[in-house]
Amino acid sequence: MREAMVRAEVGDDVYGDDPTVKELEELAARVVGKEAALFVPSGTFGNQLALFTHCLRGSEVILGDDCHIVQHEVGAASVIAGVQLRTLPGHKGEFSLSEIENKIRKEEDIHYPATGLIEIENAHSGGRVISLNWMRDVYGIGEKYRIPVHLDGARLFNAAAYLHVDVKEITRFCDSVMFCLSKGLCAPVGSLLAGRQDFIDRARKKRKLMGGGLRQAGFLAAAGILALEKMPHRLKEDHENALFLGEQLARIPGIHVKSEDIQINMVFFSIRDSGRDDLALVAQLKERGIKASSAEGGLMRFVTHYGVTKDDIRYVVDTMRHLLAGS
Ligand SMILES: *Cc1c(COP(=O)(O)O)cnc(C)c1O
């Protein structure tokens, strides 16, 4: 990737004349089956740009209360798009279809905000892949009331690998999609927002407003092209490694693994029964070269990726066994 970056042919993408960015955007649009795509600096940027482009200020977005936009984007929806988030109780990424339909503002009333968007996430940041049937039903509701559906597909390719489908089988049930080139696909920087041509044209101008118009971005896009071409097919290795890690961790006394939620490359677990403090454990792991997320809602997280081998996992498991047994 670094070699590809060094060799990249670049221009000024703010003026639309960076050939490598263009190539990446065309490739991305083709891969997800949309008319056009736009390179953005991060997943958060792409999601927020989608809200900003789809929605009028003061309109409502219907989404699950456990989704990334609600949990991990610093409340940006209220700052940038100026929308109201109408959350529904999320169950591992899915939420009630009848509640979506109930929450849609159907008649014009002087008191009501308009419903601007429905937002869903696949794979969900809790590690689960949501079903295509549920997505089809959500999309159907959107069509019925002419409400667009945005898919947060930061880990879209992990979802496709789990479901054994082409990504287009997932993205056909949304009007716009954001996916990350970083994370599992291993590019250093960048995400894409894809959708209809007129939507992307409007998003391009708003990306500039948000400070996301990048000049010689082809250096980044070159890594992104490799990420998109070479990395999706190997994600199943990460998933197998996550399952292996989950199985091994589950054997250690004091650890409870959310085994049923290991569908992609993330392993969530609790060490509450061990009586140990998660922050202390994270620090001890770090000293031994292992990075883990501290507990959120009682759950710690390990993530497998291209840089993590089976041997690395054995080392992690041995270290965890040792740390939790002794003190
Ligand atoms: C990581 C992630 C994002 C945000 O991506 P960043 O590049 O970290 O801003 C958005 N949605 C989901 C589901 C994610 O996992």
Short mmCIF file of C-alpha atoms and ligand atoms in Angstrom, two decimals:
data_model
loop_
_atom_site.label_atom_id
_atom_site.label_comp_id
_atom_site.label_asym_id
_atom_site.label_seq_id
_atom_site.Cartn_x
_atom_site.Cartn_y
_atom_site.Cartn_z
CA MET A 1 0.00 0.00 0.00
CA ARG A 2 2.80 2.37 0.84
CA GLU A 3 4.40 1.71 -2.53
CA ALA A 4 1.11 2.34 -4.31
CA MET A 5 0.77 5.59 -2.38
CA VAL A 6 4.22 6.77 -3.39
CA ARG A 7 3.61 5.95 -7.05
CA ALA A 8 0.09 7.45 -7.19
CA GLU A 9 -0.74 9.91 -9.94
CA VAL A 10 -2.40 12.87 -8.24
CA GLY A 11 -4.14 16.16 -8.98
CA ASP A 12 -6.28 18.58 -7.01
CA ASP A 13 -9.43 16.72 -6.01
CA VAL A 14 -11.19 19.90 -4.89
CA TYR A 15 -11.22 20.74 -8.62
CA GLY A 16 -12.11 17.14 -9.45
CA ASP A 17 -8.89 16.47 -11.34
CA ASP A 18 -7.20 13.84 -9.20
CA PRO A 19 -7.25 10.72 -11.41
CA THR A 20 -6.59 8.29 -8.57
CA VAL A 21 -9.46 9.63 -6.46
CA LYS A 22 -11.71 9.42 -9.52
CA GLU A 23 -10.66 5.83 -10.10
CA LEU A 24 -11.39 4.93 -6.48
CA GLU A 25 -14.79 6.64 -6.53
CA GLU A 26 -15.79 4.90 -9.76
CA LEU A 27 -14.59 1.55 -8.45
CA ALA A 28 -16.46 2.06 -5.17
CA ALA A 29 -19.71 3.01 -6.91
CA ARG A 30 -19.45 -0.12 -9.08
CA VAL A 31 -18.68 -2.39 -6.15
CA VAL A 32 -21.69 -1.24 -4.10
CA GLY A 33 -23.98 -0.89 -7.13
CA LYS A 34 -24.69 2.83 -6.84
CA GLU A 35 -24.47 5.60 -9.46
CA ALA A 36 -21.67 7.54 -7.80
CA ALA A 37 -19.38 7.64 -4.77
CA LEU A 38 -17.44 10.27 -2.87
CA PHE A 39 -14.17 9.88 -0.96
CA VAL A 40 -14.40 11.23 2.61
CA PRO A 41 -11.83 11.39 5.41
CA SER A 42 -13.57 9.05 7.88
CA GLY A 43 -16.63 6.95 8.57
CA THR A 44 -18.03 9.52 10.95
CA PHE A 45 -17.57 12.17 8.26
CA GLY A 46 -19.41 10.00 5.72
CA ASN A 47 -22.35 9.29 8.02
CA GLN A 48 -22.70 12.91 9.05
CA LEU A 49 -22.42 14.05 5.44
CA ALA A 50 -25.21 11.61 4.55
CA LEU A 51 -27.48 13.08 7.25
CA PHE A 52 -26.54 16.60 6.17
CA THR A 53 -27.30 15.86 2.51
CA HIS A 54 -30.50 13.83 2.95
CA CYS A 55 -32.14 15.93 5.66
CA LEU A 56 -33.43 19.45 6.16
CA ARG A 57 -32.52 21.10 9.45
CA GLY A 58 -35.04 20.25 12.14
CA SER A 59 -36.17 17.07 10.43
CA GLU A 60 -36.06 13.68 12.08
CA VAL A 61 -33.90 10.63 11.56
CA ILE A 62 -35.29 7.27 12.71
CA LEU A 63 -32.56 4.91 13.93
CA GLY A 64 -31.64 2.40 16.61
CA ASP A 65 -30.47 3.71 19.97
CA ASP A 66 -27.43 1.40 19.90
CA CYS A 67 -26.09 2.59 16.55
CA HIS A 68 -22.79 4.33 15.90
CA ILE A 69 -24.37 7.69 14.99
CA VAL A 70 -26.07 7.81 18.40
CA GLN A 71 -23.35 6.21 20.50
CA HIS A 72 -20.02 7.23 19.02
CA GLU A 73 -20.26 10.34 16.83
CA VAL A 74 -20.09 13.01 19.54
CA GLY A 75 -23.64 14.21 18.95
CA ALA A 76 -22.56 15.54 15.54
CA ALA A 77 -26.02 15.09 14.03
CA SER A 78 -27.28 17.99 16.13
CA VAL A 79 -24.29 20.16 15.25
CA ILE A 80 -23.80 19.57 11.52
CA ALA A 81 -27.08 18.42 9.95
CA GLY A 82 -29.11 19.97 12.78
CA VAL A 83 -31.47 17.00 12.87
CA GLN A 84 -33.43 15.38 15.66
CA LEU A 85 -32.58 11.72 16.28
CA ARG A 86 -35.71 9.66 16.85
CA THR A 87 -34.27 6.53 18.43
CA LEU A 88 -35.94 3.14 18.71
CA PRO A 89 -34.74 0.41 21.10
CA GLY A 90 -32.14 -1.55 19.13
CA HIS A 91 -31.78 -5.32 19.49
CA LYS A 92 -28.35 -6.23 18.16
CA GLY A 93 -28.70 -3.77 15.30
CA GLU A 94 -32.32 -4.42 14.37
CA PHE A 95 -35.34 -2.54 15.64
CA SER A 96 -39.09 -2.93 15.40
CA LEU A 97 -40.52 -2.52 11.90
CA SER A 98 -43.94 -1.55 13.23
CA GLU A 99 -42.28 1.10 15.43
CA ILE A 100 -40.47 2.56 12.41
CA GLU A 101 -43.79 2.85 10.66
CA ASN A 102 -45.42 4.34 13.78
CA LYS A 103 -42.71 6.95 14.14
CA ILE A 104 -42.87 8.22 10.56
CA ARG A 105 -44.66 11.59 10.50
CA LYS A 106 -47.47 10.93 8.10
CA GLU A 107 -49.54 14.05 8.12
CA GLU A 108 -48.63 17.69 7.96
CA ASP A 109 -49.16 19.38 11.33
CA ILE A 110 -47.85 22.72 12.54
CA HIS A 111 -46.23 20.91 15.50
CA TYR A 112 -44.48 18.12 13.63
CA PRO A 113 -40.97 17.89 12.31
CA ALA A 114 -40.70 16.06 8.97
CA THR A 115 -39.22 12.57 8.84
CA GLY A 116 -36.07 12.95 6.75
CA LEU A 117 -34.30 9.62 6.90
CA ILE A 118 -34.18 6.08 8.26
CA GLU A 119 -30.69 4.94 9.25
CA ILE A 120 -29.51 1.35 9.71
CA GLU A 121 -26.13 -0.31 10.33
CA ASN A 122 -24.63 -3.52 8.88
CA ALA A 123 -22.47 -5.01 10.27
CA HIS A 124 -23.61 -3.52 13.55
CA SER A 125 -20.92 -2.12 15.84
CA GLY A 126 -21.97 -4.67 18.48
CA GLY A 127 -20.48 -7.31 16.20
CA ARG A 128 -23.68 -8.74 14.71
CA VAL A 129 -24.71 -8.90 11.09
CA ILE A 130 -28.30 -7.88 10.47
CA SER A 131 -30.47 -9.97 8.18
CA LEU A 132 -31.22 -9.12 4.58
CA ASN A 133 -34.90 -9.83 5.22
CA TRP A 134 -35.04 -7.13 7.88
CA MET A 135 -33.19 -4.71 5.62
CA ARG A 136 -35.61 -5.46 2.78
CA ASP A 137 -38.56 -4.73 5.08
CA VAL A 138 -37.05 -1.45 6.32
CA TYR A 139 -36.34 -0.39 2.75
CA GLY A 140 -39.92 -1.27 1.82
CA ILE A 141 -41.24 1.02 4.56
CA GLY A 142 -38.94 3.77 3.29
CA GLU A 143 -40.28 3.34 -0.24
CA LYS A 144 -43.88 3.35 0.95
CA TYR A 145 -43.48 6.74 2.66
CA ARG A 146 -40.77 8.09 0.32
CA ILE A 147 -38.23 8.28 3.12
CA PRO A 148 -34.64 7.51 2.08
CA VAL A 149 -32.65 4.83 3.90
CA HIS A 150 -28.98 5.34 4.75
CA LEU A 151 -26.79 2.36 5.57
CA ASP A 152 -23.84 2.79 7.91
CA GLY A 153 -21.71 0.08 6.36
CA ALA A 154 -18.42 0.90 8.08
CA ARG A 155 -17.96 -2.89 8.15
CA LEU A 156 -20.07 -3.64 5.07
CA PHE A 157 -17.54 -6.10 3.65
CA ASN A 158 -17.43 -8.02 6.92
CA ALA A 159 -21.22 -8.34 6.75
CA ALA A 160 -21.01 -9.60 3.15
CA ALA A 161 -18.31 -12.12 4.11
CA TYR A 162 -20.46 -13.42 6.98
CA LEU A 163 -23.57 -13.67 4.79
CA HIS A 164 -21.61 -15.16 1.84
CA VAL A 165 -23.14 -12.60 -0.51
CA ASP A 166 -21.88 -9.92 -2.85
CA VAL A 167 -22.02 -6.51 -1.14
CA LYS A 168 -24.61 -5.41 -3.70
CA GLU A 169 -27.06 -7.90 -2.15
CA ILE A 170 -26.84 -5.73 0.99
CA THR A 171 -26.64 -2.27 -0.55
CA ARG A 172 -29.69 -2.83 -2.78
CA PHE A 173 -31.74 -2.18 0.37
CA CYS A 174 -30.52 1.38 0.89
CA ASP A 175 -30.43 4.69 -0.96
CA SER A 176 -27.01 5.68 0.33
CA VAL A 177 -24.20 3.76 1.98
CA MET A 178 -21.04 4.69 3.82
CA PHE A 179 -18.24 2.16 4.13
CA CYS A 180 -14.73 2.39 5.57
CA LEU A 181 -11.54 1.60 3.66
CA SER A 182 -9.78 1.64 6.99
CA LYS A 183 -10.78 -0.91 9.65
CA GLY A 184 -10.85 -4.43 8.19
CA LEU A 185 -9.86 -3.35 4.68
CA CYS A 186 -6.57 -1.99 6.05
CA ALA A 187 -6.21 1.35 4.25
CA PRO A 188 -4.62 4.01 6.45
CA VAL A 189 -7.31 6.64 5.90
CA GLY A 190 -10.66 7.07 4.27
CA SER A 191 -14.25 6.06 3.70
CA LEU A 192 -16.71 6.35 0.85
CA LEU A 193 -20.24 7.63 0.63
CA ALA A 194 -22.20 6.22 -2.31
CA GLY A 195 -25.66 6.82 -3.72
CA ARG A 196 -27.49 8.39 -6.64
CA GLN A 197 -25.59 10.87 -8.79
CA ASP A 198 -27.65 13.90 -7.73
CA PHE A 199 -27.21 12.95 -4.05
CA ILE A 200 -23.43 12.65 -4.47
CA ASP A 201 -23.28 15.97 -6.37
CA ARG A 202 -24.97 17.70 -3.43
CA ALA A 203 -22.79 15.80 -0.95
CA ARG A 204 -19.64 16.95 -2.77
CA LYS A 205 -20.47 20.58 -2.08
CA LYS A 206 -21.37 19.88 1.54
CA ARG A 207 -18.15 17.90 1.97
CA LYS A 208 -16.34 21.13 1.06
CA LEU A 209 -18.40 23.02 3.62
CA MET A 210 -17.41 20.48 6.28
CA GLY A 211 -13.73 20.95 5.48
CA GLY A 212 -13.40 17.60 3.76
CA GLY A 213 -12.31 18.82 0.34
CA LEU A 214 -8.83 17.30 0.05
CA ARG A 215 -6.23 18.34 -2.51
CA GLN A 216 -3.78 15.60 -3.62
CA ALA A 217 -5.96 12.96 -2.03
CA GLY A 218 -4.83 10.46 -4.65
CA PHE A 219 -2.04 9.41 -2.28
CA LEU A 220 -4.75 8.14 0.06
CA ALA A 221 -7.01 6.86 -2.71
CA ALA A 222 -4.20 4.67 -4.06
CA ALA A 223 -4.21 2.74 -0.78
CA GLY A 224 -8.00 2.69 -0.90
CA ILE A 225 -8.04 1.07 -4.34
CA LEU A 226 -5.82 -1.74 -3.08
CA ALA A 227 -7.99 -2.08 0.02
CA LEU A 228 -11.08 -2.47 -2.09
CA GLU A 229 -9.55 -4.81 -4.64
CA LYS A 230 -7.45 -7.07 -2.45
CA MET A 231 -8.81 -7.10 1.06
CA PRO A 232 -12.49 -8.14 1.06
CA HIS A 233 -11.78 -11.77 0.09
CA ARG A 234 -9.54 -12.35 3.13
CA LEU A 235 -11.92 -11.03 5.80
CA LYS A 236 -13.13 -14.57 6.49
CA GLU A 237 -9.70 -15.26 8.03
CA ASP A 238 -10.31 -12.46 10.54
CA HIS A 239 -13.72 -13.93 11.29
CA GLU A 240 -12.28 -17.43 11.84
CA ASN A 241 -9.60 -15.92 14.08
CA ALA A 242 -12.24 -14.08 16.10
CA LEU A 243 -14.18 -17.32 16.60
CA PHE A 244 -10.99 -19.10 17.66
CA LEU A 245 -10.14 -16.28 20.07
CA GLY A 246 -13.67 -16.34 21.50
CA GLU A 247 -13.60 -20.13 22.02
CA GLN A 248 -10.23 -20.00 23.77
CA LEU A 249 -11.10 -17.03 25.97
CA ALA A 250 -14.36 -18.69 27.03
CA ARG A 251 -12.31 -21.48 28.68
CA ILE A 252 -10.63 -19.08 31.06
CA PRO A 253 -12.33 -18.89 34.47
CA GLY A 254 -13.75 -15.43 35.18
CA ILE A 255 -14.29 -14.48 31.54
CA HIS A 256 -17.72 -14.48 29.97
CA VAL A 257 -17.56 -14.28 26.16
CA LYS A 258 -20.55 -13.08 24.13
CA SER A 259 -20.01 -16.05 21.84
CA GLU A 260 -23.36 -15.68 20.09
CA ASP A 261 -22.30 -12.22 18.93
CA ILE A 262 -19.08 -13.31 17.20
CA GLN A 263 -20.13 -13.02 13.58
CA ILE A 264 -17.40 -10.79 12.18
CA ASN A 265 -13.98 -9.85 13.60
CA MET A 266 -14.96 -8.61 17.05
CA VAL A 267 -15.00 -10.47 20.36
CA PHE A 268 -16.89 -8.90 23.25
CA PHE A 269 -16.39 -10.26 26.73
CA SER A 270 -16.88 -9.43 30.38
CA ILE A 271 -14.38 -10.00 33.18
CA ARG A 272 -16.83 -8.98 35.89
CA ASP A 273 -16.90 -12.49 37.41
CA SER A 274 -13.15 -12.38 37.89
CA GLY A 275 -13.50 -9.42 40.22
CA ARG A 276 -10.78 -7.64 38.24
CA ASP A 277 -10.78 -4.07 37.09
CA ASP A 278 -10.94 -3.69 33.33
CA LEU A 279 -8.80 -0.55 33.18
CA ALA A 280 -6.04 -2.28 35.13
CA LEU A 281 -6.26 -5.27 32.80
CA VAL A 282 -6.10 -3.04 29.71
CA ALA A 283 -2.93 -1.45 31.12
CA GLN A 284 -1.35 -4.84 31.87
CA LEU A 285 -2.19 -6.08 28.38
CA LYS A 286 -0.72 -2.96 26.85
CA GLU A 287 2.57 -3.57 28.67
CA ARG A 288 2.61 -6.97 26.97
CA GLY A 289 1.95 -5.57 23.50
CA ILE A 290 -1.79 -6.30 23.37
CA LYS A 291 -4.37 -3.61 22.72
CA ALA A 292 -7.91 -4.07 24.06
CA SER A 293 -10.79 -1.65 24.47
CA SER A 294 -11.82 -1.04 28.06
CA ALA A 295 -15.32 -1.97 29.15
CA GLU A 296 -18.28 -0.15 27.69
CA GLY A 297 -21.57 -1.29 29.18
CA GLY A 298 -19.53 -3.95 31.03
CA LEU A 299 -18.04 -5.43 27.85
CA MET A 300 -14.43 -5.32 26.74
CA ARG A 301 -13.51 -5.85 23.10
CA PHE A 302 -10.79 -7.52 21.07
CA VAL A 303 -10.69 -7.08 17.29
CA THR A 304 -8.86 -9.35 14.84
CA HIS A 305 -7.42 -8.03 11.58
CA TYR A 306 -4.82 -8.53 8.85
CA GLY A 307 -1.99 -7.91 11.32
CA VAL A 308 -3.18 -10.56 13.80
CA THR A 309 -2.18 -14.21 13.28
CA LYS A 310 -3.27 -17.45 14.97
CA ASP A 311 -0.01 -17.37 16.95
CA ASP A 312 -0.77 -13.84 18.11
CA ILE A 313 -4.12 -15.10 19.35
CA ARG A 314 -2.49 -17.94 21.28
CA TYR A 315 -0.23 -15.35 22.89
CA VAL A 316 -3.25 -13.21 23.80
CA VAL A 317 -5.08 -16.19 25.31
CA ASP A 318 -2.03 -17.32 27.32
CA THR A 319 -1.47 -13.77 28.56
CA MET A 320 -5.11 -13.38 29.57
CA ARG A 321 -5.07 -16.74 31.38
CA HIS A 322 -1.91 -15.73 33.22
CA LEU A 323 -3.16 -12.25 34.15
CA LEU A 324 -6.54 -13.43 35.37
CA ALA A 325 -5.11 -16.35 37.35
CA GLY A 326 -2.40 -14.52 39.22
CA SER A 327 -1.98 -10.96 40.26
C1 LIG B 1 -15.93 2.87 12.95
C2 LIG B 1 -17.36 3.09 12.61
C3 LIG B 1 -17.78 4.33 12.11
C4 LIG B 1 -16.88 5.54 12.04
O1 LIG B 1 -15.73 5.41 11.34
P1 LIG B 1 -14.48 6.38 11.70
O2 LIG B 1 -13.64 6.25 10.48
O3 LIG B 1 -13.87 5.81 12.93
O4 LIG B 1 -15.01 7.75 11.89
C5 LIG B 1 -19.10 4.46 11.77
N1 LIG B 1 -19.96 3.45 11.92
C6 LIG B 1 -19.61 2.25 12.39
C7 LIG B 1 -20.61 1.16 12.49
C8 LIG B 1 -18.29 2.04 12.76
O5 LIG B 1 -17.94 0.85 13.25
#
